[in-house]
CSV table of C-alpha atoms in Angstrom, one decimal:
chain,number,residue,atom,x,y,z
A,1192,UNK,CA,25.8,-38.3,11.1
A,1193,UNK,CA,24.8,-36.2,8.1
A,1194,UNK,CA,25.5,-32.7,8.1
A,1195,UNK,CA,23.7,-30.1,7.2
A,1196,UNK,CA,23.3,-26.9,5.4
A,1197,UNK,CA,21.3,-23.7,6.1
A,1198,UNK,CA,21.7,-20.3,5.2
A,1199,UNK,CA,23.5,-17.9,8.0
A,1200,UNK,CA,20.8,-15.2,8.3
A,1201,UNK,CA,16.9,-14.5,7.7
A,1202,UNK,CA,14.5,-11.7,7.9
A,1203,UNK,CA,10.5,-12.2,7.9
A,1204,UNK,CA,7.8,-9.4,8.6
A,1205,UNK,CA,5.9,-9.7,11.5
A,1206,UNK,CA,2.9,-11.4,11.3
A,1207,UNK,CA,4.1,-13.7,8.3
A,1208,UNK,CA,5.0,-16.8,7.8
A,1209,UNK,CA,8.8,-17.8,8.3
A,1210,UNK,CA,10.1,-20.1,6.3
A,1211,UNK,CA,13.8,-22.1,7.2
A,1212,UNK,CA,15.2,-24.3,4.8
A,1213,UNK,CA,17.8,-26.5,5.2
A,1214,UNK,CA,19.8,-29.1,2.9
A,1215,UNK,CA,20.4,-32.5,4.0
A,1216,UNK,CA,21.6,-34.0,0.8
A,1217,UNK,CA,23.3,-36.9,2.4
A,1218,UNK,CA,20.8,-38.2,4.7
A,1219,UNK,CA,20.3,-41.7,5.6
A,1220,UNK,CA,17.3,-44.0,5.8
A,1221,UNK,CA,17.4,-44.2,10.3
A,1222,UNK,CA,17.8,-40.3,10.8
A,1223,UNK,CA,15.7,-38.4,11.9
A,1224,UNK,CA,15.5,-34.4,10.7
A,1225,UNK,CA,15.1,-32.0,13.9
A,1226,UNK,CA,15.1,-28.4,14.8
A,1227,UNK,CA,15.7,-26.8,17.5
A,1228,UNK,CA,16.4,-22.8,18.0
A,1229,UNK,CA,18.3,-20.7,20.7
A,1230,UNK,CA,16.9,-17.7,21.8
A,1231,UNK,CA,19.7,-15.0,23.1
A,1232,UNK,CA,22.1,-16.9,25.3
A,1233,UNK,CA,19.3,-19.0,26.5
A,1234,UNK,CA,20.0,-22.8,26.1
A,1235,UNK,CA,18.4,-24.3,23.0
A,1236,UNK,CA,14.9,-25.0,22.8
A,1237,UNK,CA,13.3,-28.0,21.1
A,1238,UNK,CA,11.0,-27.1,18.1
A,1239,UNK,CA,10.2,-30.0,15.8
A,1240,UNK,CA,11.3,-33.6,14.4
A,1241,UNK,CA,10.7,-36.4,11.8
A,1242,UNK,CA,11.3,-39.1,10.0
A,1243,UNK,CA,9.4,-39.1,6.8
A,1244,UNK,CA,6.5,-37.2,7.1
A,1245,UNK,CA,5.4,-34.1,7.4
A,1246,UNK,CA,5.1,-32.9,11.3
A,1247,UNK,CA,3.0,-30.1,13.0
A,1248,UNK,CA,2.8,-29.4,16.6
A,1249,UNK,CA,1.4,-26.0,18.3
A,1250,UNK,CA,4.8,-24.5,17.6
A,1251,UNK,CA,5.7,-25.2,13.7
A,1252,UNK,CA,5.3,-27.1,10.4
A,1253,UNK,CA,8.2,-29.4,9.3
A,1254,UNK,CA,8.1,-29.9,5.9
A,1255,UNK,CA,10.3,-33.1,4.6
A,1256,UNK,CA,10.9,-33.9,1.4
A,1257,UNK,CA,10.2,-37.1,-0.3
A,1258,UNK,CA,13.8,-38.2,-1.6
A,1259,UNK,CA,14.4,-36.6,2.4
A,1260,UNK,CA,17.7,-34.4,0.8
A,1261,UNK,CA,15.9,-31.6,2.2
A,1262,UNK,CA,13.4,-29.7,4.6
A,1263,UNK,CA,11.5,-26.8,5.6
A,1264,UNK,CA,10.4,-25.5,8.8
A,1265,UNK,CA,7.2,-23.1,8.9
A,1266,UNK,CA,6.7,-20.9,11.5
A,1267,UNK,CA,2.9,-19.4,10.8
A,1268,UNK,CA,3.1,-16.3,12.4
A,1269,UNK,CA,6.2,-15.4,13.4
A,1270,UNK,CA,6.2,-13.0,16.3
A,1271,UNK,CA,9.1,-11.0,17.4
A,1272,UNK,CA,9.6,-13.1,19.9
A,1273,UNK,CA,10.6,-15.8,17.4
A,1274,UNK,CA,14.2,-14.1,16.9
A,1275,UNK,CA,16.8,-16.7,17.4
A,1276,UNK,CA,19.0,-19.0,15.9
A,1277,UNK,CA,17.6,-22.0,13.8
A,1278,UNK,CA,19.1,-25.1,13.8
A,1279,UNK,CA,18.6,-28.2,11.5
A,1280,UNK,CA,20.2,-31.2,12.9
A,1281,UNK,CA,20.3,-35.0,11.5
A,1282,UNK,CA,21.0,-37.6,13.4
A,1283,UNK,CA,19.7,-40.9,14.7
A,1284,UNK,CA,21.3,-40.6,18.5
A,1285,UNK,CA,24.2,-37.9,19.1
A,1286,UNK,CA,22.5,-34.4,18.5
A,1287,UNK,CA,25.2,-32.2,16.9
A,1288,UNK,CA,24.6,-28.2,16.4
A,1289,UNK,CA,26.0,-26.5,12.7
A,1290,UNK,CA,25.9,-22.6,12.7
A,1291,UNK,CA,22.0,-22.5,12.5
A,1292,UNK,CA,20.2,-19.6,10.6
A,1293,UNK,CA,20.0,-16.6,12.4
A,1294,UNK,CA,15.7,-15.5,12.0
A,1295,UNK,CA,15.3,-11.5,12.8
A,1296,UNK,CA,11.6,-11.2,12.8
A,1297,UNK,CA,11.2,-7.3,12.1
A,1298,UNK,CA,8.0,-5.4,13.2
B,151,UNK,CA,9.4,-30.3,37.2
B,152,UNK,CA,11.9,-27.7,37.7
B,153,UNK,CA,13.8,-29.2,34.1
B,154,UNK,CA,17.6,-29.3,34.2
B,155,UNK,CA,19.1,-27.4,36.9
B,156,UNK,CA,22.9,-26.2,36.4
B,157,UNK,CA,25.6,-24.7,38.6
B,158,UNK,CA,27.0,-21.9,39.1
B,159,UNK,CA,25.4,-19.7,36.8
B,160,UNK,CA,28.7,-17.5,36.4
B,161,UNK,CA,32.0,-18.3,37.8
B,162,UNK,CA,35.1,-16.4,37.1
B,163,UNK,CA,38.3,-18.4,38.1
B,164,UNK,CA,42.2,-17.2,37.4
B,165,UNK,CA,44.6,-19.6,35.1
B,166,UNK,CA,45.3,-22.7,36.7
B,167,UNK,CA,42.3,-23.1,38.9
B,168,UNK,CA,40.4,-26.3,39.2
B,169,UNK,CA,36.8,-25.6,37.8
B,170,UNK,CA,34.1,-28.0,38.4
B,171,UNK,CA,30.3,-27.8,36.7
B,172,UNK,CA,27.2,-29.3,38.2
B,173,UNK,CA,23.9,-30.6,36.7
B,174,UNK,CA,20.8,-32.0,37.8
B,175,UNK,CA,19.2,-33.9,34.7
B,176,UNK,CA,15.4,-33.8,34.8
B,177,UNK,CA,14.3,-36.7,37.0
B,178,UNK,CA,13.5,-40.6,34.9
B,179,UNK,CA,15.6,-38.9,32.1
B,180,UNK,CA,18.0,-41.5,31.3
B,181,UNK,CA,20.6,-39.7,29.1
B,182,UNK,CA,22.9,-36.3,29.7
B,183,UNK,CA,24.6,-34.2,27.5
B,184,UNK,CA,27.5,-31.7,28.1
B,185,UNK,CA,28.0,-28.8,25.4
B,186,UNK,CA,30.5,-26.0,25.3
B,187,UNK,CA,29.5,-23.0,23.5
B,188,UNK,CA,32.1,-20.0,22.2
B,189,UNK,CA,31.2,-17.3,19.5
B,190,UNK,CA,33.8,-19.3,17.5
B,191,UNK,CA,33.2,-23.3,17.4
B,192,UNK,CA,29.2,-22.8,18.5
B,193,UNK,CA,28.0,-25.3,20.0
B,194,UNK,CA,30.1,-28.4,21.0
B,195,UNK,CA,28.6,-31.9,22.1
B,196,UNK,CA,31.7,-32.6,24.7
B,197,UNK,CA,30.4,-36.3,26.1
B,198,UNK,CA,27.2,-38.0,26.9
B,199,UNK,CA,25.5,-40.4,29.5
B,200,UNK,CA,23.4,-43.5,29.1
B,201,UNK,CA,21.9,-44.8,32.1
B,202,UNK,CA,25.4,-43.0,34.2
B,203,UNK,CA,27.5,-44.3,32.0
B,204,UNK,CA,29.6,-42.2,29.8
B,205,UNK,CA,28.5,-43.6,25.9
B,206,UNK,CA,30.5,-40.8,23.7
B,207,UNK,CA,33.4,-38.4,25.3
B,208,UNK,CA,35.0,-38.0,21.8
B,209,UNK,CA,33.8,-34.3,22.0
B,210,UNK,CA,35.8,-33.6,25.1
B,211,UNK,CA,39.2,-31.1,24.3
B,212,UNK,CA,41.6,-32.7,26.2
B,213,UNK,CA,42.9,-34.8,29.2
B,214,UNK,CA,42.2,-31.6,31.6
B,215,UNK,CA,38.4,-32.2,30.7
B,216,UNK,CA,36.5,-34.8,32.8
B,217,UNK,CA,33.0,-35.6,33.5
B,218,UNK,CA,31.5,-38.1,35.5
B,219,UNK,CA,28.0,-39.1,36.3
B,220,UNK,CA,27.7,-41.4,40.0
B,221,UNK,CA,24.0,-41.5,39.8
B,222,UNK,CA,21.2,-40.8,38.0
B,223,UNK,CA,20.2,-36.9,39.7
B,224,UNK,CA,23.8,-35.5,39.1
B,225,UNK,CA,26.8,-35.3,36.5
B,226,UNK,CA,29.5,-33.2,36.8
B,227,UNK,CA,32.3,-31.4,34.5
B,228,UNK,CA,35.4,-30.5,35.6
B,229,UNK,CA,38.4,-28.9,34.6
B,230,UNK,CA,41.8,-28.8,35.5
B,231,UNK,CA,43.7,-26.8,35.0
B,232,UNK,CA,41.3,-24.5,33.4
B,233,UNK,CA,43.0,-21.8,30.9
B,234,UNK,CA,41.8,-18.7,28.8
B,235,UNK,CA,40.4,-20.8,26.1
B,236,UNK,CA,38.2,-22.8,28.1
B,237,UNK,CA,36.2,-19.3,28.6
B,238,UNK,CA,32.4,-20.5,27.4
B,239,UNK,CA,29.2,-21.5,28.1
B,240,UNK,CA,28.6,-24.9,29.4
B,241,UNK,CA,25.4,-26.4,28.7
B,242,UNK,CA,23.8,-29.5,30.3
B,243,UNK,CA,21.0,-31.6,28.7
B,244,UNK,CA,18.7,-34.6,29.3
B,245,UNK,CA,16.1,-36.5,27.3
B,246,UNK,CA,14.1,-39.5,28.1
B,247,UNK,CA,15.9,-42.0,25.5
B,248,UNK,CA,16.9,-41.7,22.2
B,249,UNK,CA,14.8,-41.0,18.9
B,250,UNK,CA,15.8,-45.1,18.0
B,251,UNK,CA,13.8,-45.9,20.9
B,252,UNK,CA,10.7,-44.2,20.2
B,253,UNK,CA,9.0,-41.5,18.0
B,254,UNK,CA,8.7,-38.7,20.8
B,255,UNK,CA,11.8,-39.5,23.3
B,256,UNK,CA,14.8,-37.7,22.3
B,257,UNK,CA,13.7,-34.2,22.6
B,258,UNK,CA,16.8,-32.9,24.4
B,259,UNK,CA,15.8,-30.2,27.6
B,260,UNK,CA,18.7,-27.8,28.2
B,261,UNK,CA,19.9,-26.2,31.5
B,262,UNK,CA,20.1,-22.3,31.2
B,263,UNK,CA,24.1,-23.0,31.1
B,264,UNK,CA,27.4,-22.1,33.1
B,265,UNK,CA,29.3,-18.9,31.6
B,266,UNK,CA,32.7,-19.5,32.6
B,267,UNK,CA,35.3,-17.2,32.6
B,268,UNK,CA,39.1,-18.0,32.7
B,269,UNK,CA,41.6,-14.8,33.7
C-alpha cells in the first residue's frame, strides 16, 4: 500500500473552511484515497473516499488530483466540533492509519 | 443497528494475566478488523477477517497475541500472557466488503474500543 504524507498539526477559524492536504506521491492505479478522523479517544470515524474523481457527501469535499500524487479534503464550515485527528489513508483492501493531522478548529 | 459493540470497556489486569477482548461486528458485515492504539505506534491494524476467516495477522506482535473469529456475530482477541507494553486501546471494526468489491462497501465502522491496562 502507498503511504502517505500529511502535515502533523492544523488550525482553522471557526466558521471557515478547513483545508487537509495530504501527499500520496506513490499511488497506484487500483487505490483508493480515504479519510477518516478520530475524535478524542473515540474510535475513528469514516469521512470520505475516491478513486479518481472528486467526491462530496454531507460531511466534506475530497479533492483528488489528476496525476492522483495528491489530495485535499474540505471541510466547509468547520465547527469546533470538527477537532480531531485527520487521517489520509491509500489502499485498495487493508486500511492502515499514519500519524494523521491534528485540526484545532479555534472559536 | 447498535454498530460494533466491544468488551470490556476498561479492564486493568496485573503481569501475567490471560486477557481476552470481545467484539460483535455489525450484523451482514462480512469483514473485522482488530487495531491497537498507543500514544507511540498510533494506530496498528493487528489481523483481519474475511467471511470468519483470518485473511492478514501480519500486524499481530507476537505468539502471546491470538484472535479468532467462530462465527460471523463474534471475534475475539486474547492475550497471554499480557505484559506492560500491551497497555492500549483495542479497537474492533467491520465493513460490508472491500472498496475492490464495490464503490461504497469498505467504509470501516469502529467499536468505541477496550483501554487495557497491564500492572
Amino acid at each position: 500500500d502507498a503511504k502517505t504524507t500529511q502535515p502533523p498539526s492544523m488550525d482553522c477559524a471557526e466558521g471557515r473552511a478547513a483545508n487537509l492536504p495530504c501527499n500520496h506521491s506513490t499511488i497506484s492505479g487500483n487505490e483508493y484515497v480515504y479519510w477518516y478522523r478520530q475524535i478524542h479517544s473515540q474510535g475513528p470515524q469514516y469521512i470520505i473516499h475516491g478513486l479518481k474523481n472528486n467526491e462530496t457527501n454531507e460531511m466534506a469535499s475530497l479533492i483528488i488530483t489528476e496525476d492522483r500524487k495528491s489530495s485535499t479534503l474540505i471541510l466547509p464550515h468547520a465547527t469546533l466540533r470538527d477537532t480531531a485527528v485527520y487521517y489520509c489513508i491509500v489502499g485498495y483492501d487493508k486500511v492502515i492509519f499514519g500519524p494523521g493531522t491534528s485540526l484545532s478548529v479555534i472559536p | 443497528d447498535a454498530g460494533v459493540i466491544q468488551s470490556p470497556r476498561h479492564e486493568v489486569t496485573e503481569m501475567g494475566q490471560e486477557v481476552t477482548l470481545r467484539c460483535k461486528p455489525i450484523s451482514g458485515h462480512d469483514y473485522l478488523f482488530w487495531y491497537r492504539q498507543t500514544m507511540m505506534r498510533g494506530l496498528e491494524l493487528l489481523i483481519y477477517f474475511n467471511n470468519n476467516v483470518p485473511i492478514d495477522d501480519s500486524g499481530m506482535p507476537e505468539d502471546r497475541f491470538s484472535a479468532k473469529m467462530p462465527n460471523a456475530s463474534f471475534s475475539t482477541l486474547k492475550i497471554q500472557p499480557s505484559e506492560p507494553r500491551d497497555s492500549a486501546v483495542y479497537f474492533c471494526a467491520s465493513s460490508l466488503g472491500n472498496w475492490f468489491l464495490g464503490k461504497d462497501t469498505g467504509e470501516l465502522f469502529f467499536g468505541e474500543g477496550s483501554r487495557l491496562t497491564v500492572l
